[in-house]
Amino acid sequence: NTTITELSFARRAPEFLPSKTVSLLLQPHFLPALRNLLRLSLYDCGLETLAGIESGGQLHDKGGADSENDNTNKNEPIFPNLQQLDIGRNPQITNASLPSTFSAQFPSLLEVWCDDCSFGPQISEELLNIHTLHVVRMTKNKLRNSLNTDIGIKHWLDLRVLALDGNQLTEIGEGIGLLEHLEVLHLRQNELREIPEKVPSGRNGRLR
């Protein structure tokens, strides 16, 4: 059998109607294949919510599996190997669109692309709690006022790329200056009054 590592639903919004959810992906016969995915694109799919992802593991054994295996599988992440997730250009996706256990479904995620969504006014805890991230793109969202101050201190410590262009941010925290691996920082078209004195710092040696 061929192992599928990349799946793209980009610009296929009609397939997600009328629910505007990811239920299409979560059909029980699809779940074994999802566990092998490395890259998933849901770009421009007209999504309103990602609710349901947290219950995907519970669907794994419906229709014939024994109860002993069911208790094990229902707690497994649905995307254990996924490295790249693109949910960009889904303007109805907001902080409230992510279930509370969203981060637990992506233990290997390195890149999340959320351009042209409606996250804000702060970055949601569900995204901040994905501690494996190297790349975060959130251009043209609805981030306002101060950027979450614990980025670089508590969250996203291995970040390489942070793209936040086209928001309404007025401040960023000094934690950005602690990101030793940061290579790219995009903050254009915001409302920044000033950059903290310690950004960039000597620890941002890779920043271009």
PDB file of C-alpha atoms in Angstrom:
ATOM      1  CA  ASN A   1       0.000   0.000   0.000  1.00  0.00           C
ATOM      2  CA  THR A   2       1.123   3.551  -0.809  1.00  0.00           C
ATOM      3  CA  THR A   3       1.697   5.777   2.220  1.00  0.00           C
ATOM      4  CA  ILE A   4       0.219   9.256   1.714  1.00  0.00           C
ATOM      5  CA  THR A   5       2.315  11.968   3.367  1.00  0.00           C
ATOM      6  CA  GLU A   6       0.788  15.080   1.768  1.00  0.00           C
ATOM      7  CA  LEU A   7      -2.871  16.011   1.399  1.00  0.00           C
ATOM      8  CA  SER A   8      -4.224  19.228  -0.095  1.00  0.00           C
ATOM      9  CA  PHE A   9      -7.804  20.455  -0.092  1.00  0.00           C
ATOM     10  CA  ALA A  10      -6.750  23.971  -1.106  1.00  0.00           C
ATOM     11  CA  ARG A  11      -9.524  26.058  -2.687  1.00  0.00           C
ATOM     12  CA  ARG A  12     -12.064  23.245  -2.420  1.00  0.00           C
ATOM     13  CA  ALA A  13     -14.606  25.017  -0.232  1.00  0.00           C
ATOM     14  CA  PRO A  14     -17.690  23.336  -1.786  1.00  0.00           C
ATOM     15  CA  GLU A  15     -16.525  19.983  -0.417  1.00  0.00           C
ATOM     16  CA  PHE A  16     -16.755  21.354   3.147  1.00  0.00           C
ATOM     17  CA  LEU A  17     -20.328  22.580   2.797  1.00  0.00           C
ATOM     18  CA  PRO A  18     -22.765  22.875   4.436  1.00  0.00           C
ATOM     19  CA  SER A  19     -21.026  22.317   7.779  1.00  0.00           C
ATOM     20  CA  LYS A  20     -17.895  24.427   7.095  1.00  0.00           C
ATOM     21  CA  THR A  21     -16.054  22.049   9.441  1.00  0.00           C
ATOM     22  CA  VAL A  22     -13.331  19.428   9.016  1.00  0.00           C
ATOM     23  CA  SER A  23     -15.801  16.546   9.332  1.00  0.00           C
ATOM     24  CA  LEU A  24     -14.911  15.487   5.770  1.00  0.00           C
ATOM     25  CA  LEU A  25     -11.448  14.538   7.011  1.00  0.00           C
ATOM     26  CA  LEU A  26     -12.636  12.712  10.092  1.00  0.00           C
ATOM     27  CA  GLN A  27     -14.521   9.845   8.516  1.00  0.00           C
ATOM     28  CA  PRO A  28     -13.369   6.634  10.217  1.00  0.00           C
ATOM     29  CA  HIS A  29     -11.983   5.040   7.058  1.00  0.00           C
ATOM     30  CA  PHE A  30      -9.692   8.055   6.489  1.00  0.00           C
ATOM     31  CA  LEU A  31      -8.146   8.160   9.967  1.00  0.00           C
ATOM     32  CA  PRO A  32      -5.400   5.541   9.536  1.00  0.00           C
ATOM     33  CA  ALA A  33      -4.064   7.502   6.520  1.00  0.00           C
ATOM     34  CA  LEU A  34      -4.106  10.786   8.460  1.00  0.00           C
ATOM     35  CA  ARG A  35      -1.663   9.332  10.957  1.00  0.00           C
ATOM     36  CA  ASN A  36       1.011   9.194   8.238  1.00  0.00           C
ATOM     37  CA  LEU A  37       0.541  12.737   6.953  1.00  0.00           C
ATOM     38  CA  LEU A  38       3.441  15.177   7.046  1.00  0.00           C
ATOM     39  CA  ARG A  39       1.744  18.094   5.259  1.00  0.00           C
ATOM     40  CA  LEU A  40      -1.923  19.116   5.200  1.00  0.00           C
ATOM     41  CA  SER A  41      -3.412  22.098   3.375  1.00  0.00           C
ATOM     42  CA  LEU A  42      -6.897  23.385   4.152  1.00  0.00           C
ATOM     43  CA  TYR A  43      -6.167  26.707   2.449  1.00  0.00           C
ATOM     44  CA  ASP A  44      -9.207  28.701   1.307  1.00  0.00           C
ATOM     45  CA  CYS A  45     -11.752  26.006   2.187  1.00  0.00           C
ATOM     46  CA  GLY A  46     -14.428  28.270   3.669  1.00  0.00           C
ATOM     47  CA  LEU A  47     -13.944  26.772   7.121  1.00  0.00           C
ATOM     48  CA  GLU A  48     -15.546  28.292  10.211  1.00  0.00           C
ATOM     49  CA  THR A  49     -14.214  25.877  12.820  1.00  0.00           C
ATOM     50  CA  LEU A  50     -11.713  23.094  13.411  1.00  0.00           C
ATOM     51  CA  ALA A  51     -13.863  21.598  16.163  1.00  0.00           C
ATOM     52  CA  GLY A  52     -14.075  17.829  15.853  1.00  0.00           C
ATOM     53  CA  ILE A  53     -10.355  17.272  15.428  1.00  0.00           C
ATOM     54  CA  GLU A  54     -10.096  16.591  19.151  1.00  0.00           C
ATOM     55  CA  SER A  55     -12.540  13.673  18.891  1.00  0.00           C
ATOM     56  CA  GLY A  56     -11.009  12.117  15.794  1.00  0.00           C
ATOM     57  CA  GLY A  57      -9.186   9.392  17.692  1.00  0.00           C
ATOM     58  CA  GLN A  58     -12.455   8.230  19.220  1.00  0.00           C
ATOM     59  CA  LEU A  59     -13.763   7.483  15.737  1.00  0.00           C
ATOM     60  CA  HIS A  60     -10.871   5.221  14.861  1.00  0.00           C
ATOM     61  CA  ASP A  61     -12.399   1.954  16.010  1.00  0.00           C
ATOM     62  CA  LYS A  62     -16.088   2.579  15.414  1.00  0.00           C
ATOM     63  CA  GLY A  63     -17.845  -0.231  13.660  1.00  0.00           C
ATOM     64  CA  GLY A  64     -16.058  -3.354  14.787  1.00  0.00           C
ATOM     65  CA  ALA A  65     -13.025  -2.758  16.963  1.00  0.00           C
ATOM     66  CA  ASP A  66     -12.893  -4.375  20.378  1.00  0.00           C
ATOM     67  CA  SER A  67     -13.307  -2.243  23.485  1.00  0.00           C
ATOM     68  CA  GLU A  68      -9.784  -2.973  24.726  1.00  0.00           C
ATOM     69  CA  ASN A  69      -8.255  -1.203  21.735  1.00  0.00           C
ATOM     70  CA  ASP A  70     -10.856   1.556  21.788  1.00  0.00           C
ATOM     71  CA  ASN A  71      -9.655   2.969  25.114  1.00  0.00           C
ATOM     72  CA  THR A  72      -6.126   3.225  23.751  1.00  0.00           C
ATOM     73  CA  ASN A  73      -6.928   4.741  20.368  1.00  0.00           C
ATOM     74  CA  LYS A  74      -9.347   7.413  21.547  1.00  0.00           C
ATOM     75  CA  ASN A  75      -6.539   9.201  23.371  1.00  0.00           C
ATOM     76  CA  GLU A  76      -4.090   9.119  20.464  1.00  0.00           C
ATOM     77  CA  PRO A  77      -3.493  12.309  18.443  1.00  0.00           C
ATOM     78  CA  ILE A  78      -5.125  12.218  15.057  1.00  0.00           C
ATOM     79  CA  PHE A  79      -2.087  13.773  13.309  1.00  0.00           C
ATOM     80  CA  PRO A  80       0.909  12.354  15.221  1.00  0.00           C
ATOM     81  CA  ASN A  81       3.429  12.979  12.430  1.00  0.00           C
ATOM     82  CA  LEU A  82       2.105  16.127  10.768  1.00  0.00           C
ATOM     83  CA  GLN A  83       4.827  18.745  10.286  1.00  0.00           C
ATOM     84  CA  GLN A  84       3.083  21.430   8.235  1.00  0.00           C
ATOM     85  CA  LEU A  85      -0.505  22.709   8.534  1.00  0.00           C
ATOM     86  CA  ASP A  86      -1.898  25.408   6.243  1.00  0.00           C
ATOM     87  CA  ILE A  87      -5.277  26.867   7.234  1.00  0.00           C
ATOM     88  CA  GLY A  88      -4.713  30.204   5.510  1.00  0.00           C
ATOM     89  CA  ARG A  89      -7.393  32.274   3.784  1.00  0.00           C
ATOM     90  CA  ASN A  90     -10.226  31.002   5.931  1.00  0.00           C
ATOM     91  CA  PRO A  91     -11.424  34.418   7.148  1.00  0.00           C
ATOM     92  CA  GLN A  92     -14.141  32.989   9.396  1.00  0.00           C
ATOM     93  CA  ILE A  93     -11.611  31.107  11.528  1.00  0.00           C
ATOM     94  CA  THR A  94     -11.069  32.891  14.846  1.00  0.00           C
ATOM     95  CA  ASN A  95      -9.583  31.995  18.226  1.00  0.00           C
ATOM     96  CA  ALA A  96     -12.922  30.401  19.100  1.00  0.00           C
ATOM     97  CA  SER A  97     -12.610  28.062  16.103  1.00  0.00           C
ATOM     98  CA  LEU A  98      -9.921  25.965  17.788  1.00  0.00           C
ATOM     99  CA  PRO A  99     -10.940  23.284  20.306  1.00  0.00           C
ATOM    100  CA  SER A 100      -9.196  23.335  23.682  1.00  0.00           C
ATOM    101  CA  THR A 101      -7.213  20.170  22.861  1.00  0.00           C
ATOM    102  CA  PHE A 102      -6.122  21.424  19.437  1.00  0.00           C
ATOM    103  CA  SER A 103      -2.414  21.441  20.307  1.00  0.00           C
ATOM    104  CA  ALA A 104      -2.518  17.840  21.533  1.00  0.00           C
ATOM    105  CA  GLN A 105      -3.461  16.620  18.056  1.00  0.00           C
ATOM    106  CA  PHE A 106      -0.197  17.885  16.524  1.00  0.00           C
ATOM    107  CA  PRO A 107       2.751  16.666  18.643  1.00  0.00           C
ATOM    108  CA  SER A 108       5.214  16.922  15.725  1.00  0.00           C
ATOM    109  CA  LEU A 109       4.020  20.141  14.067  1.00  0.00           C
ATOM    110  CA  LEU A 110       6.810  22.427  12.819  1.00  0.00           C
ATOM    111  CA  GLU A 111       4.942  24.922  10.635  1.00  0.00           C
ATOM    112  CA  VAL A 112       1.508  26.515  10.913  1.00  0.00           C
ATOM    113  CA  TRP A 113       0.275  28.852   8.194  1.00  0.00           C
ATOM    114  CA  CYS A 114      -2.680  31.025   9.234  1.00  0.00           C
ATOM    115  CA  ASP A 115      -2.445  33.975   6.844  1.00  0.00           C
ATOM    116  CA  ASP A 116      -5.697  35.816   6.070  1.00  0.00           C
ATOM    117  CA  CYS A 117      -7.686  34.337   8.954  1.00  0.00           C
ATOM    118  CA  SER A 118      -9.316  36.243  11.838  1.00  0.00           C
ATOM    119  CA  PHE A 119      -7.260  35.220  14.858  1.00  0.00           C
ATOM    120  CA  GLY A 120      -7.107  37.908  17.509  1.00  0.00           C
ATOM    121  CA  PRO A 121      -6.958  40.162  19.356  1.00  0.00           C
ATOM    122  CA  GLN A 122      -4.269  37.931  20.918  1.00  0.00           C
ATOM    123  CA  ILE A 123      -2.738  34.702  19.639  1.00  0.00           C
ATOM    124  CA  SER A 124      -4.808  31.891  21.099  1.00  0.00           C
ATOM    125  CA  GLU A 125      -3.494  29.616  23.818  1.00  0.00           C
ATOM    126  CA  GLU A 126      -4.327  26.649  21.586  1.00  0.00           C
ATOM    127  CA  LEU A 127      -1.687  27.810  19.101  1.00  0.00           C
ATOM    128  CA  LEU A 128       0.801  28.963  21.724  1.00  0.00           C
ATOM    129  CA  ASN A 129       0.696  25.519  23.314  1.00  0.00           C
ATOM    130  CA  ILE A 130       2.148  23.882  20.197  1.00  0.00           C
ATOM    131  CA  HIS A 131       5.689  23.961  21.536  1.00  0.00           C
ATOM    132  CA  THR A 132       7.366  22.283  18.564  1.00  0.00           C
ATOM    133  CA  LEU A 133       6.789  25.123  16.095  1.00  0.00           C
ATOM    134  CA  HIS A 134       9.581  26.505  13.915  1.00  0.00           C
ATOM    135  CA  VAL A 135       7.442  28.598  11.540  1.00  0.00           C
ATOM    136  CA  VAL A 136       4.364  30.685  12.385  1.00  0.00           C
ATOM    137  CA  ARG A 137       2.686  32.777   9.693  1.00  0.00           C
ATOM    138  CA  MET A 138      -0.223  34.959  10.821  1.00  0.00           C
ATOM    139  CA  THR A 139      -0.200  37.843   8.339  1.00  0.00           C
ATOM    140  CA  LYS A 140      -3.418  39.811   7.893  1.00  0.00           C
ATOM    141  CA  ASN A 141      -5.259  38.512  10.921  1.00  0.00           C
ATOM    142  CA  LYS A 142      -6.901  40.590  13.671  1.00  0.00           C
ATOM    143  CA  LEU A 143      -4.088  40.762  16.191  1.00  0.00           C
ATOM    144  CA  ARG A 144      -4.234  44.039  18.115  1.00  0.00           C
ATOM    145  CA  ASN A 145      -2.393  45.956  20.806  1.00  0.00           C
ATOM    146  CA  SER A 146       0.410  44.003  22.548  1.00  0.00           C
ATOM    147  CA  LEU A 147       1.749  40.758  21.137  1.00  0.00           C
ATOM    148  CA  ASN A 148       1.646  37.927  23.670  1.00  0.00           C
ATOM    149  CA  THR A 149       4.571  38.726  25.979  1.00  0.00           C
ATOM    150  CA  ASP A 150       5.422  35.097  26.798  1.00  0.00           C
ATOM    151  CA  ILE A 151       6.533  34.279  23.241  1.00  0.00           C
ATOM    152  CA  GLY A 152      10.227  33.483  23.575  1.00  0.00           C
ATOM    153  CA  ILE A 153       9.917  33.028  27.337  1.00  0.00           C
ATOM    154  CA  LYS A 154       7.328  30.287  27.739  1.00  0.00           C
ATOM    155  CA  HIS A 155       6.060  29.599  24.226  1.00  0.00           C
ATOM    156  CA  TRP A 156       7.589  28.908  20.797  1.00  0.00           C
ATOM    157  CA  LEU A 157      11.153  28.717  22.045  1.00  0.00           C
ATOM    158  CA  ASP A 158      12.424  27.046  18.858  1.00  0.00           C
ATOM    159  CA  LEU A 159      10.881  29.545  16.445  1.00  0.00           C
ATOM    160  CA  ARG A 160      12.746  30.247  13.189  1.00  0.00           C
ATOM    161  CA  VAL A 161      10.170  32.330  11.309  1.00  0.00           C
ATOM    162  CA  LEU A 162       7.520  34.643  12.754  1.00  0.00           C
ATOM    163  CA  ALA A 163       5.430  36.552  10.190  1.00  0.00           C
ATOM    164  CA  LEU A 164       2.863  38.963  11.617  1.00  0.00           C
ATOM    165  CA  ASP A 165       2.548  41.554   8.846  1.00  0.00           C
ATOM    166  CA  GLY A 166      -0.722  43.367   8.295  1.00  0.00           C
ATOM    167  CA  ASN A 167      -2.148  43.283  11.812  1.00  0.00           C
ATOM    168  CA  GLN A 168      -2.754  46.096  14.323  1.00  0.00           C
ATOM    169  CA  LEU A 169      -0.013  45.364  16.827  1.00  0.00           C
ATOM    170  CA  THR A 170       1.277  48.306  18.842  1.00  0.00           C
ATOM    171  CA  GLU A 171       3.890  46.468  20.933  1.00  0.00           C
ATOM    172  CA  ILE A 172       5.991  43.308  20.962  1.00  0.00           C
ATOM    173  CA  GLY A 173       7.601  41.809  24.050  1.00  0.00           C
ATOM    174  CA  GLU A 174      11.276  41.440  24.913  1.00  0.00           C
ATOM    175  CA  GLY A 175      10.846  37.666  24.705  1.00  0.00           C
ATOM    176  CA  ILE A 176      11.382  37.959  20.951  1.00  0.00           C
ATOM    177  CA  GLY A 177      14.963  38.883  21.767  1.00  0.00           C
ATOM    178  CA  LEU A 178      15.440  35.525  23.511  1.00  0.00           C
ATOM    179  CA  LEU A 179      14.660  33.418  20.436  1.00  0.00           C
ATOM    180  CA  GLU A 180      18.082  31.970  19.646  1.00  0.00           C
ATOM    181  CA  HIS A 181      16.968  30.262  16.448  1.00  0.00           C
ATOM    182  CA  LEU A 182      14.943  33.149  15.001  1.00  0.00           C
ATOM    183  CA  GLU A 183      15.934  33.853  11.388  1.00  0.00           C
ATOM    184  CA  VAL A 184      12.999  35.865  10.002  1.00  0.00           C
ATOM    185  CA  LEU A 185      10.772  38.391  11.790  1.00  0.00           C
ATOM    186  CA  HIS A 186       8.108  40.198   9.726  1.00  0.00           C
ATOM    187  CA  LEU A 187       6.192  43.022  11.388  1.00  0.00           C
ATOM    188  CA  ARG A 188       5.370  45.299   8.459  1.00  0.00           C
ATOM    189  CA  GLN A 189       2.049  47.141   8.239  1.00  0.00           C
ATOM    190  CA  ASN A 190       1.323  47.130  11.961  1.00  0.00           C
ATOM    191  CA  GLU A 191       0.947  50.074  14.333  1.00  0.00           C
ATOM    192  CA  LEU A 192       4.154  49.621  16.313  1.00  0.00           C
ATOM    193  CA  ARG A 193       5.220  52.662  18.277  1.00  0.00           C
ATOM    194  CA  GLU A 194       8.659  51.283  19.044  1.00  0.00           C
ATOM    195  CA  ILE A 195      10.653  48.064  19.223  1.00  0.00           C
ATOM    196  CA  PRO A 196      11.957  46.972  22.657  1.00  0.00           C
ATOM    197  CA  GLU A 197      15.577  47.866  23.297  1.00  0.00           C
ATOM    198  CA  LYS A 198      16.471  44.180  23.594  1.00  0.00           C
ATOM    199  CA  VAL A 199      14.984  43.235  20.207  1.00  0.00           C
ATOM    200  CA  PRO A 200      17.012  42.150  18.425  1.00  0.00           C
ATOM    201  CA  SER A 201      19.504  41.010  21.021  1.00  0.00           C
ATOM    202  CA  GLY A 202      22.785  39.155  20.893  1.00  0.00           C
ATOM    203  CA  ARG A 203      20.808  35.935  21.207  1.00  0.00           C
ATOM    204  CA  ASN A 204      19.142  36.609  17.838  1.00  0.00           C
ATOM    205  CA  GLY A 205      22.385  35.856  16.036  1.00  0.00           C
ATOM    206  CA  ARG A 206      20.632  34.198  13.087  1.00  0.00           C
ATOM    207  CA  LEU A 207      18.113  36.996  12.485  1.00  0.00           C
ATOM    208  CA  ARG A 208      18.287  38.405   8.980  1.00  0.00           C
TER     209      ARG A 208
END
